[in-house]
């Protein structure tokens, strides 16, 4: 749902694999406790911009349609693992 960030403040892991997703709602960046995001096997053509404001430690966007990483990924200082 579009308001996902309003209801799951304590969520620290989210697995959205194999859902044919191509975007995330803007409220997604309100998931302040989120550390692991797994979005493998979807239809993303680029990394969603709202991710760059988050403090993710691990992120998986393998098996999507992403061909290159944006320079903003360098702003994610807490990110340890990118797949």
Coordinates of C-alpha atoms in Angstrom, one line a residue:
X1 CA 0.0 0.0 0.0
X2 CA 1.0 3.6 -0.6
X3 CA 1.1 4.4 3.2
X4 CA 3.3 1.4 4.2
X5 CA 5.8 3.7 5.9
X6 CA 3.2 5.0 8.3
X7 CA 2.4 1.7 9.9
X8 CA 5.6 -0.3 10.2
X9 CA 8.0 2.0 12.0
X10 CA 9.8 -0.9 13.8
X11 CA 10.2 -3.2 10.7
X12 CA 13.8 -4.0 10.2
X13 CA 13.7 -6.6 7.4
X14 CA 11.4 -6.6 4.3
X15 CA 11.4 -9.2 1.6
X16 CA 9.5 -8.3 -1.6
X17 CA 11.0 -10.9 -3.9
X18 CA 9.2 -12.1 -7.0
X19 CA 6.3 -9.7 -7.0
X20 CA 6.6 -8.0 -10.4
X21 CA 7.2 -4.6 -8.6
X22 CA 8.7 -1.7 -10.6
X23 CA 8.4 1.0 -8.0
X24 CA 8.0 1.6 -4.2
X25 CA 5.6 4.1 -2.6
X26 CA 7.0 7.5 -1.5
X27 CA 6.2 6.7 2.1
X28 CA 8.6 3.8 2.0
X29 CA 11.4 6.1 3.2
X30 CA 9.5 6.4 6.5
X31 CA 10.6 2.9 7.4
X32 CA 13.3 4.3 9.6
X33 CA 14.2 1.0 11.3
X34 CA 14.6 -0.9 8.0
X35 CA 18.0 -2.5 7.6
X36 CA 17.5 -5.2 5.1
X37 CA 15.6 -4.8 1.8
X38 CA 15.3 -7.8 -0.6
X39 CA 13.6 -6.9 -3.9
X40 CA 15.2 -9.6 -6.1
X41 CA 13.3 -11.0 -9.0
X42 CA 11.1 -7.9 -9.7
X43 CA 10.9 -5.4 -12.6
X44 CA 12.8 -2.4 -11.3
X45 CA 14.6 -0.5 -14.1
X46 CA 16.5 1.7 -11.6
X47 CA 16.9 1.9 -7.9
X48 CA 14.0 3.9 -6.3
X49 CA 15.1 7.4 -5.3
X50 CA 13.6 7.2 -1.8
X51 CA 16.1 4.5 -0.9
X52 CA 19.0 6.9 -0.9
X53 CA 17.5 8.7 2.2
X54 CA 17.4 5.5 4.2
X55 CA 20.0 3.8 6.5
X56 CA 19.9 0.3 4.9
X57 CA 22.7 -2.1 5.7
X58 CA 21.8 -4.7 3.1
X59 CA 20.0 -4.4 -0.2
X60 CA 19.3 -7.0 -2.9
X61 CA 18.0 -5.9 -6.3
X62 CA 19.4 -8.9 -8.3
X63 CA 17.3 -10.3 -11.1
X64 CA 15.7 -7.0 -12.0
X65 CA 16.1 -4.8 -15.1
X66 CA 18.7 -2.5 -13.6
X67 CA 21.7 -1.9 -15.9
X68 CA 23.7 0.7 -13.9
X69 CA 23.8 2.1 -10.4
X70 CA 23.2 5.8 -9.9
X71 CA 25.9 8.0 -8.2
X72 CA 23.6 8.6 -5.3
X73 CA 24.3 5.1 -4.0
X74 CA 27.5 6.6 -2.6
X75 CA 25.4 8.6 -0.2
X76 CA 24.3 5.4 1.5
X77 CA 27.1 5.3 4.1
X78 CA 25.6 2.5 6.2
X79 CA 25.1 0.1 3.2
X80 CA 27.4 -2.9 3.7
X81 CA 26.0 -5.4 1.2
X82 CA 24.6 -4.6 -2.2
X83 CA 23.4 -7.5 -4.4

